[in-house]
C-alpha positions as a LaTeX table, in Angstrom:
\begin{tabular}{lrrr}
\hline
Residue & $x$ (\AA) & $y$ (\AA) & $z$ (\AA) \\
\hline
Met1 & 205.32 & $-7.78$ & 99.16 \\
Gly2 & 207.18 & $-4.49$ & 99.50 \\
Arg3 & 206.96 & $-3.79$ & 95.76 \\
Leu4 & 203.25 & $-4.58$ & 95.71 \\
Thr5 & 202.65 & $-2.27$ & 98.70 \\
Ser6 & 204.57 & 0.51 & 96.98 \\
Leu7 & 202.64 & 0.00 & 93.74 \\
Ile8 & 199.29 & 0.12 & 95.53 \\
Gly9 & 200.44 & 3.24 & 97.38 \\
Thr10 & 201.45 & 4.93 & 94.12 \\
Ile11 & 198.04 & 4.22 & 92.62 \\
Lys12 & 196.30 & 5.64 & 95.70 \\
Asp13 & 198.44 & 8.77 & 95.48 \\
Lys14 & 197.57 & 9.30 & 91.82 \\
Ile15 & 193.86 & 8.91 & 92.59 \\
Ser16 & 194.08 & 11.33 & 95.53 \\
Gln17 & 195.89 & 13.96 & 93.47 \\
Ser18 & 193.42 & 13.62 & 90.58 \\
Arg19 & 190.48 & 13.98 & 92.96 \\
Ala20 & 192.07 & 17.04 & 94.59 \\
Ala21 & 192.56 & 18.67 & 91.20 \\
Ile22 & 188.85 & 18.23 & 90.47 \\
Val23 & 187.17 & 19.07 & 93.78 \\
Ser24 & 189.54 & 21.68 & 95.24 \\
Lys25 & 188.82 & 25.37 & 94.89 \\
Pro26 & 191.01 & 27.14 & 92.33 \\
Asn27 & 192.84 & 29.13 & 95.02 \\
Thr28 & 193.66 & 26.02 & 97.10 \\
Ile29 & 194.53 & 23.43 & 94.43 \\
Ser30 & 198.27 & 24.02 & 94.69 \\
Leu31 & 198.10 & 23.80 & 98.51 \\
His32 & 196.28 & 20.46 & 98.51 \\
Leu33 & 198.52 & 19.00 & 95.82 \\
Ala34 & 201.63 & 20.02 & 97.78 \\
Leu35 & 200.21 & 18.35 & 100.89 \\
Leu36 & 199.34 & 15.14 & 99.02 \\
Arg37 & 202.82 & 14.95 & 97.53 \\
Ala38 & 204.38 & 15.38 & 100.98 \\
Thr39 & 202.17 & 12.72 & 102.60 \\
Thr40 & 202.19 & 9.79 & 100.18 \\
His41 & 201.20 & 6.18 & 100.87 \\
Asp42 & 204.79 & 4.91 & 100.53 \\
Pro43 & 205.61 & 3.29 & 103.91 \\
Phe44 & 209.33 & 2.92 & 103.25 \\
Arg45 & 210.58 & 6.39 & 102.35 \\
Pro46 & 210.32 & 9.69 & 104.25 \\
Pro47 & 208.60 & 12.69 & 102.67 \\
Asn48 & 210.55 & 14.34 & 99.89 \\
His49 & 212.21 & 17.45 & 101.33 \\
Lys50 & 211.26 & 19.41 & 98.22 \\
His51 & 207.58 & 18.62 & 98.75 \\
Leu52 & 207.73 & 19.50 & 102.47 \\
Thr53 & 209.36 & 22.81 & 101.61 \\
Ala54 & 206.69 & 23.50 & 99.00 \\
Phe55 & 203.94 & 22.88 & 101.57 \\
Leu56 & 205.64 & 25.05 & 104.20 \\
Ser57 & 205.98 & 27.88 & 101.67 \\
Phe58 & 202.25 & 28.57 & 102.05 \\
Gly59 & 203.07 & 29.94 & 105.48 \\
His60 & 204.85 & 32.86 & 103.82 \\
Ser61 & 201.58 & 34.06 & 102.34 \\
Ser62 & 198.62 & 35.52 & 104.26 \\
Arg63 & 197.44 & 34.35 & 107.67 \\
Ala64 & 194.30 & 32.97 & 106.01 \\
Thr65 & 196.40 & 30.84 & 103.66 \\
Ala66 & 198.52 & 29.58 & 106.56 \\
Ala67 & 195.35 & 28.69 & 108.48 \\
Ala68 & 194.02 & 26.83 & 105.42 \\
Ala69 & 197.29 & 24.88 & 105.18 \\
Ile70 & 197.10 & 23.78 & 108.84 \\
Glu71 & 193.42 & 22.89 & 108.48 \\
Ala72 & 194.14 & 20.79 & 105.38 \\
Leu73 & 197.03 & 19.02 & 107.12 \\
Met74 & 194.96 & 18.21 & 110.22 \\
Asp75 & 192.02 & 17.09 & 108.11 \\
Arg76 & 194.23 & 14.63 & 106.23 \\
Leu77 & 195.78 & 13.43 & 109.49 \\
His78 & 192.42 & 12.82 & 111.17 \\
Thr79 & 190.63 & 11.20 & 108.23 \\
Thr80 & 193.28 & 8.77 & 106.99 \\
His81 & 193.36 & 5.14 & 108.09 \\
Asp82 & 196.74 & 4.55 & 106.46 \\
Ala83 & 199.72 & 4.44 & 108.82 \\
Ser84 & 202.11 & 5.77 & 106.16 \\
Val85 & 199.98 & 8.84 & 105.47 \\
Ala86 & 199.37 & 9.48 & 109.19 \\
Ile87 & 203.04 & 9.32 & 110.13 \\
Lys88 & 204.02 & 11.57 & 107.21 \\
Cys89 & 201.41 & 14.11 & 108.32 \\
Leu90 & 203.10 & 14.05 & 111.73 \\
Val91 & 206.47 & 14.55 & 110.02 \\
Ala92 & 204.96 & 17.65 & 108.40 \\
Val93 & 203.77 & 18.90 & 111.81 \\
His94 & 207.26 & 18.34 & 113.22 \\
His95 & 208.76 & 20.12 & 110.23 \\
Ile96 & 206.52 & 23.14 & 110.86 \\
Ile97 & 207.67 & 23.27 & 114.49 \\
Lys98 & 211.33 & 23.08 & 113.50 \\
His99 & 211.45 & 25.01 & 110.22 \\
Gly100 & 208.11 & 26.72 & 109.66 \\
Cys101 & 207.69 & 30.48 & 109.53 \\
Phe102 & 206.10 & 32.33 & 112.45 \\
Ile103 & 202.61 & 32.58 & 110.90 \\
Leu104 & 202.46 & 28.84 & 110.19 \\
Gln105 & 203.75 & 27.99 & 113.66 \\
Asp106 & 201.23 & 30.36 & 115.20 \\
Gln107 & 198.34 & 28.74 & 113.35 \\
Leu108 & 199.56 & 25.32 & 114.47 \\
Ser109 & 199.77 & 26.44 & 118.10 \\
Val110 & 196.16 & 27.67 & 118.18 \\
Tyr111 & 194.68 & 24.62 & 116.41 \\
Pro112 & 192.13 & 23.62 & 117.44 \\
Ser113 & 190.64 & 26.59 & 119.25 \\
Asn114 & 189.63 & 24.45 & 122.23 \\
Gly115 & 193.17 & 23.06 & 122.69 \\
Gly116 & 193.69 & 19.95 & 124.81 \\
Arg117 & 196.55 & 17.52 & 125.49 \\
Asn118 & 195.46 & 14.93 & 122.94 \\
Tyr119 & 194.56 & 17.36 & 120.22 \\
Leu120 & 196.27 & 15.29 & 117.51 \\
Lys121 & 193.70 & 12.60 & 118.41 \\
Leu122 & 195.73 & 9.56 & 117.44 \\
Ser123 & 195.85 & 7.63 & 120.71 \\
Asp124 & 193.59 & 4.94 & 119.23 \\
Phe125 & 195.09 & 4.84 & 115.74 \\
Arg126 & 195.35 & 1.35 & 114.24 \\
Asp127 & 196.15 & 0.21 & 110.70 \\
Asn128 & 195.75 & $-3.58$ & 110.60 \\
Thr129 & 196.21 & $-3.96$ & 106.84 \\
Thr130 & 199.49 & $-5.87$ & 107.30 \\
Pro131 & 201.76 & $-6.81$ & 110.24 \\
Phe132 & 204.07 & $-4.02$ & 109.11 \\
Thr133 & 201.38 & $-1.31$ & 109.13 \\
Trp134 & 200.15 & $-2.62$ & 112.49 \\
Glu135 & 203.62 & $-2.08$ & 113.91 \\
Leu136 & 203.99 & 1.25 & 112.14 \\
Ser137 & 200.76 & 2.28 & 113.89 \\
Ser138 & 202.58 & 2.10 & 117.25 \\
Trp139 & 205.03 & 4.66 & 115.89 \\
Val140 & 202.13 & 6.86 & 114.79 \\
Arg141 & 200.66 & 6.81 & 118.31 \\
Trp142 & 204.01 & 7.48 & 119.98 \\
Tyr143 & 205.03 & 10.20 & 117.51 \\
Ala144 & 201.70 & 11.99 & 118.04 \\
Arg145 & 202.13 & 11.87 & 121.84 \\
Tyr146 & 205.68 & 13.14 & 121.48 \\
Leu147 & 204.65 & 16.08 & 119.29 \\
Glu148 & 201.86 & 16.93 & 121.74 \\
His149 & 204.47 & 17.05 & 124.52 \\
Leu150 & 206.73 & 19.16 & 122.32 \\
Leu151 & 203.95 & 21.67 & 121.66 \\
Ser152 & 202.96 & 21.69 & 125.34 \\
Thr153 & 206.55 & 22.30 & 126.44 \\
Ser154 & 206.90 & 25.07 & 123.86 \\
Arg155 & 203.85 & 26.79 & 125.37 \\
Val156 & 205.41 & 26.57 & 128.84 \\
Leu157 & 208.73 & 27.99 & 127.61 \\
Gly158 & 207.09 & 30.71 & 125.53 \\
Phe159 & 208.82 & 29.76 & 122.28 \\
Phe160 & 208.94 & 26.82 & 119.87 \\
Leu161 & 211.53 & 24.47 & 121.29 \\
Cys162 & 213.89 & 23.07 & 118.63 \\
Ser163 & 212.80 & 25.71 & 116.10 \\
Thr164 & 215.52 & 27.18 & 113.92 \\
Ser165 & 213.80 & 30.58 & 114.15 \\
Ser166 & 213.98 & 30.50 & 117.97 \\
Ser167 & 217.74 & 29.93 & 117.92 \\
Val168 & 218.23 & 33.59 & 117.04 \\
Glu169 & 217.05 & 34.53 & 120.55 \\
Lys170 & 219.38 & 32.13 & 122.39 \\
Asp171 & 221.71 & 34.95 & 123.41 \\
Lys172 & 218.94 & 36.37 & 125.58 \\
Glu173 & 217.99 & 33.01 & 127.09 \\
Asp174 & 220.16 & 33.29 & 130.22 \\
Glu175 & 218.76 & 36.72 & 130.98 \\
Lys176 & 215.16 & 35.49 & 130.60 \\
Val177 & 215.74 & 32.43 & 132.76 \\
Ser178 & 217.43 & 34.42 & 135.52 \\
Ala179 & 214.33 & 36.63 & 135.79 \\
Leu180 & 211.95 & 33.72 & 136.41 \\
Met181 & 210.39 & 32.98 & 139.77 \\
Asn182 & 211.44 & 29.69 & 141.35 \\
Thr183 & 208.01 & 28.16 & 140.71 \\
Asp184 & 208.14 & 29.09 & 137.02 \\
Leu185 & 211.69 & 27.79 & 136.70 \\
Leu186 & 210.58 & 24.49 & 138.21 \\
Arg187 & 207.60 & 24.34 & 135.88 \\
Glu188 & 209.87 & 24.76 & 132.86 \\
Ile189 & 212.39 & 22.11 & 133.85 \\
Glu190 & 209.58 & 19.68 & 134.76 \\
Ser191 & 208.04 & 20.18 & 131.32 \\
Leu192 & 211.40 & 19.62 & 129.62 \\
Val193 & 211.97 & 16.44 & 131.63 \\
Gly194 & 208.48 & 15.26 & 130.64 \\
Leu195 & 209.46 & 15.72 & 126.99 \\
Leu196 & 212.66 & 13.72 & 127.49 \\
Glu197 & 210.65 & 10.99 & 129.21 \\
Glu198 & 208.36 & 10.77 & 126.17 \\
Met199 & 211.41 & 10.36 & 123.92 \\
Cys200 & 212.30 & 7.27 & 125.92 \\
Lys201 & 208.91 & 5.69 & 125.24 \\
Arg202 & 209.57 & 5.24 & 121.53 \\
Pro203 & 208.56 & 1.74 & 120.33 \\
Asp204 & 211.00 & $-1.15$ & 120.13 \\
Ser205 & 209.98 & $-2.53$ & 116.76 \\
Leu206 & 211.48 & $-5.35$ & 114.73 \\
His207 & 209.59 & $-5.05$ & 111.46 \\
Val208 & 210.44 & $-1.36$ & 110.99 \\
His209 & 214.16 & $-1.83$ & 111.71 \\
Gly210 & 216.11 & $-0.28$ & 108.84 \\
Asn211 & 213.04 & 1.57 & 107.55 \\
Ser212 & 214.28 & 4.95 & 106.29 \\
Leu213 & 210.99 & 6.65 & 107.19 \\
Val214 & 211.27 & 5.64 & 110.85 \\
Glu215 & 215.01 & 6.36 & 110.90 \\
Asp216 & 214.33 & 9.86 & 109.60 \\
Ile217 & 211.86 & 10.44 & 112.44 \\
Val218 & 214.34 & 9.18 & 115.04 \\
Gly219 & 216.95 & 11.51 & 113.57 \\
Ser220 & 214.65 & 14.50 & 114.03 \\
Val221 & 213.91 & 13.46 & 117.62 \\
Val222 & 217.64 & 13.16 & 118.32 \\
Glu223 & 218.06 & 16.78 & 117.20 \\
Asp224 & 215.29 & 17.71 & 119.62 \\
Tyr225 & 217.05 & 15.76 & 122.37 \\
Leu226 & 220.20 & 17.84 & 121.96 \\
Ser227 & 218.18 & 21.08 & 121.92 \\
Ser228 & 216.19 & 20.02 & 125.00 \\
Met229 & 219.40 & 19.07 & 126.76 \\
Asn230 & 220.74 & 22.60 & 126.21 \\
Glu231 & 217.53 & 24.10 & 127.66 \\
Val232 & 217.71 & 21.83 & 130.70 \\
Ser233 & 221.39 & 22.76 & 131.18 \\
Thr234 & 220.52 & 26.47 & 131.21 \\
Arg235 & 217.96 & 25.90 & 133.97 \\
Val236 & 220.21 & 23.54 & 135.93 \\
Asn237 & 222.94 & 26.19 & 135.96 \\
Glu238 & 220.40 & 28.72 & 137.17 \\
Phe239 & 219.31 & 26.44 & 140.02 \\
Lys240 & 222.94 & 26.11 & 141.06 \\
Glu241 & 222.91 & 29.85 & 141.65 \\
Arg242 & 219.72 & 29.62 & 143.72 \\
Leu243 & 220.43 & 26.68 & 146.00 \\
Ser244 & 220.69 & 28.75 & 149.17 \\
Cys245 & 217.37 & 30.45 & 148.54 \\
Leu246 & 215.17 & 27.53 & 147.50 \\
Ser247 & 212.30 & 26.70 & 149.82 \\
Phe248 & 211.96 & 23.22 & 151.26 \\
Gly249 & 209.09 & 22.43 & 148.91 \\
Asp250 & 210.98 & 23.67 & 145.86 \\
Ser251 & 214.06 & 21.64 & 146.87 \\
Val252 & 212.00 & 18.45 & 147.20 \\
Glu253 & 210.30 & 19.08 & 143.86 \\
Leu254 & 213.62 & 19.72 & 142.13 \\
Val255 & 215.16 & 16.53 & 143.56 \\
Tyr256 & 212.17 & 14.53 & 142.33 \\
Thr257 & 212.43 & 16.07 & 138.85 \\
Leu258 & 216.16 & 15.29 & 138.65 \\
Lys259 & 215.43 & 11.71 & 139.74 \\
Arg260 & 212.93 & 11.38 & 136.87 \\
Leu261 & 215.58 & 12.70 & 134.50 \\
Glu262 & 218.18 & 10.28 & 135.84 \\
Asp263 & 215.79 & 7.38 & 135.27 \\
Cys264 & 215.79 & 8.30 & 131.55 \\
Lys265 & 219.56 & 8.36 & 131.23 \\
Asp266 & 220.15 & 4.89 & 129.79 \\
Arg267 & 217.45 & 5.26 & 127.12 \\
Leu268 & 218.57 & 8.78 & 126.22 \\
Val269 & 222.28 & 8.04 & 126.00 \\
Ile270 & 221.73 & 5.40 & 123.29 \\
Leu271 & 219.77 & 7.89 & 121.17 \\
Ser272 & 222.86 & 9.54 & 119.78 \\
Asn273 & 226.58 & 8.94 & 119.39 \\
Lys274 & 227.12 & 12.56 & 118.44 \\
Lys275 & 228.49 & 15.27 & 120.74 \\
Arg276 & 229.60 & 12.74 & 123.34 \\
Val277 & 231.58 & 15.32 & 125.32 \\
Leu278 & 228.57 & 17.63 & 125.50 \\
Ile279 & 226.30 & 14.80 & 126.63 \\
Glu280 & 228.77 & 13.60 & 129.29 \\
Thr281 & 229.15 & 17.17 & 130.56 \\
Phe282 & 225.37 & 17.47 & 130.76 \\
Trp283 & 224.96 & 14.38 & 132.95 \\
Ala284 & 227.91 & 15.40 & 135.11 \\
Ser285 & 226.18 & 18.74 & 135.70 \\
Ile286 & 222.98 & 16.93 & 136.74 \\
Asp287 & 224.96 & 14.79 & 139.21 \\
Glu288 & 226.65 & 17.88 & 140.61 \\
Leu289 & 223.35 & 19.64 & 141.25 \\
Lys290 & 221.90 & 16.55 & 142.94 \\
Glu291 & 224.95 & 16.28 & 145.18 \\
Arg292 & 224.81 & 19.95 & 146.14 \\
Leu293 & 221.10 & 19.69 & 146.86 \\
Gly294 & 221.81 & 16.76 & 149.16 \\
Lys295 & 224.36 & 18.75 & 151.11 \\
Glu296 & 222.25 & 21.89 & 151.39 \\
Lys297 & 220.96 & 22.61 & 154.89 \\
Val298 & 217.33 & 23.17 & 154.04 \\
Tyr299 & 216.29 & 24.02 & 157.58 \\
Arg300 & 218.58 & 27.08 & 157.54 \\
Glu301 & 216.78 & 28.33 & 154.47 \\
Glu302 & 213.45 & 27.80 & 156.22 \\
Lys303 & 214.67 & 29.78 & 159.20 \\
Arg304 & 215.99 & 32.61 & 157.03 \\
Leu305 & 212.75 & 32.85 & 155.06 \\
Ala306 & 210.71 & 32.80 & 158.25 \\
Ser307 & 212.72 & 35.72 & 159.63 \\
Phe308 & 211.47 & 37.83 & 156.77 \\
Gly309 & 207.90 & 36.55 & 157.11 \\
Arg310 & 207.90 & 34.91 & 153.70 \\
Thr311 & 206.16 & 31.74 & 152.59 \\
Asp312 & 207.63 & 28.92 & 150.55 \\
Lys313 & 205.61 & 29.49 & 147.41 \\
Gly314 & 204.55 & 33.10 & 147.61 \\
Ser315 & 207.78 & 34.83 & 146.65 \\
Glu316 & 209.18 & 36.13 & 143.42 \\
Ser317 & 212.56 & 34.77 & 142.41 \\
Ala318 & 214.30 & 34.59 & 145.78 \\
Arg319 & 217.48 & 35.82 & 144.19 \\
Phe320 & 216.00 & 39.27 & 143.73 \\
Gly321 & 213.87 & 39.55 & 146.88 \\
Asp322 & 210.27 & 40.80 & 147.11 \\
Arg323 & 209.06 & 43.30 & 144.53 \\
Val324 & 207.21 & 45.41 & 147.11 \\
Leu325 & 209.01 & 46.38 & 150.34 \\
Asn326 & 208.28 & 48.68 & 153.22 \\
Phe327 & 210.52 & 51.58 & 154.08 \\
Gly328 & 213.61 & 50.51 & 155.95 \\
Asn329 & 213.46 & 46.80 & 155.14 \\
Ser330 & 216.88 & 45.20 & 155.00 \\
Val331 & 217.26 & 42.65 & 152.21 \\
Arg332 & 220.07 & 40.19 & 151.60 \\
Phe333 & 220.57 & 38.97 & 148.04 \\
Ser334 & 221.10 & 35.22 & 148.16 \\
Ser335 & 222.36 & 34.56 & 144.65 \\
Ala336 & 226.00 & 33.68 & 144.36 \\
Arg337 & 226.09 & 35.98 & 141.32 \\
Phe338 & 225.79 & 38.98 & 143.62 \\
Asp339 & 228.56 & 39.37 & 146.17 \\
Leu340 & 226.29 & 41.21 & 148.55 \\
Asn341 & 225.58 & 38.51 & 151.10 \\
Ser342 & 227.68 & 40.22 & 153.75 \\
Phe343 & 226.10 & 43.63 & 153.39 \\
Pro344 & 222.43 & 44.50 & 153.97 \\
Leu345 & 220.89 & 46.69 & 151.29 \\
Leu346 & 218.68 & 49.43 & 152.68 \\
Val347 & 215.59 & 49.97 & 150.50 \\
Gln348 & 213.93 & 53.33 & 150.87 \\
\hline
\end{tabular}
């Protein structure tokens, strides 16, 4: 059955490539052929890395060419009824997020112009050709939801999470995070936790066990898990510095977010056997923050904030105080990074 499926898939691929060579415009033939070669009908093998690289190379040309590449990819994704083609199109999307050049990533981020959470439009995808393709369809639906969460989280963070091009800016990450308001910091960690939750919703499938295409996808998601874990750790460490200056509402929201993360632990831990020490350190850090939050006397924070006439949600990052102050106001910096808690700073 597997050989027959592969043979039929090969024939379909040959027909698709021949049709593309006939109907495509001269300046887009190579683009469409590269896409077809990267998104074949073979349900057992992942896309050839050489063909993915060839397709991504069109992002190094003009913005118009990059836009045409994204449009062609999305058109193939939305018109196919074949689970193998659909999931390989999603692999290409994931590959753009992780390894694509800036222009290609930018065109992906603005497609379509009206945006939306379900913009990959695969929530109802079904391929009932065989029991195997029916089960593979569940992976298509989950993978699409996951990539939508990944793109949404990247928008919240302001950079493509898990992208190799974004790793160059990691040295500045701590500085950027420390400048965020509490509400923005919460929004980022909530979005990251939402992404980790979606990782845990991957299908438990029997027929696709040992399938190299699915295993390749899981491997890419595991890499994202480790990257996401590092981003969460950066924000957890920042919250440790801000415990004494979190409002009651922010504290409750943070505890709830950490509880959601803790509920994912068992499913996340089995994702990877790599970097065990790093993973154990990560979960120990989460436990430490939860314990410190539990011991924090929130009512003292409420009293301190009230003495300055500040509201729970209306402040900038409480570590740095209000941006606009009247003459003679005395401000105490609450962050443990600044050893100024004992001395009022006169702002003139």
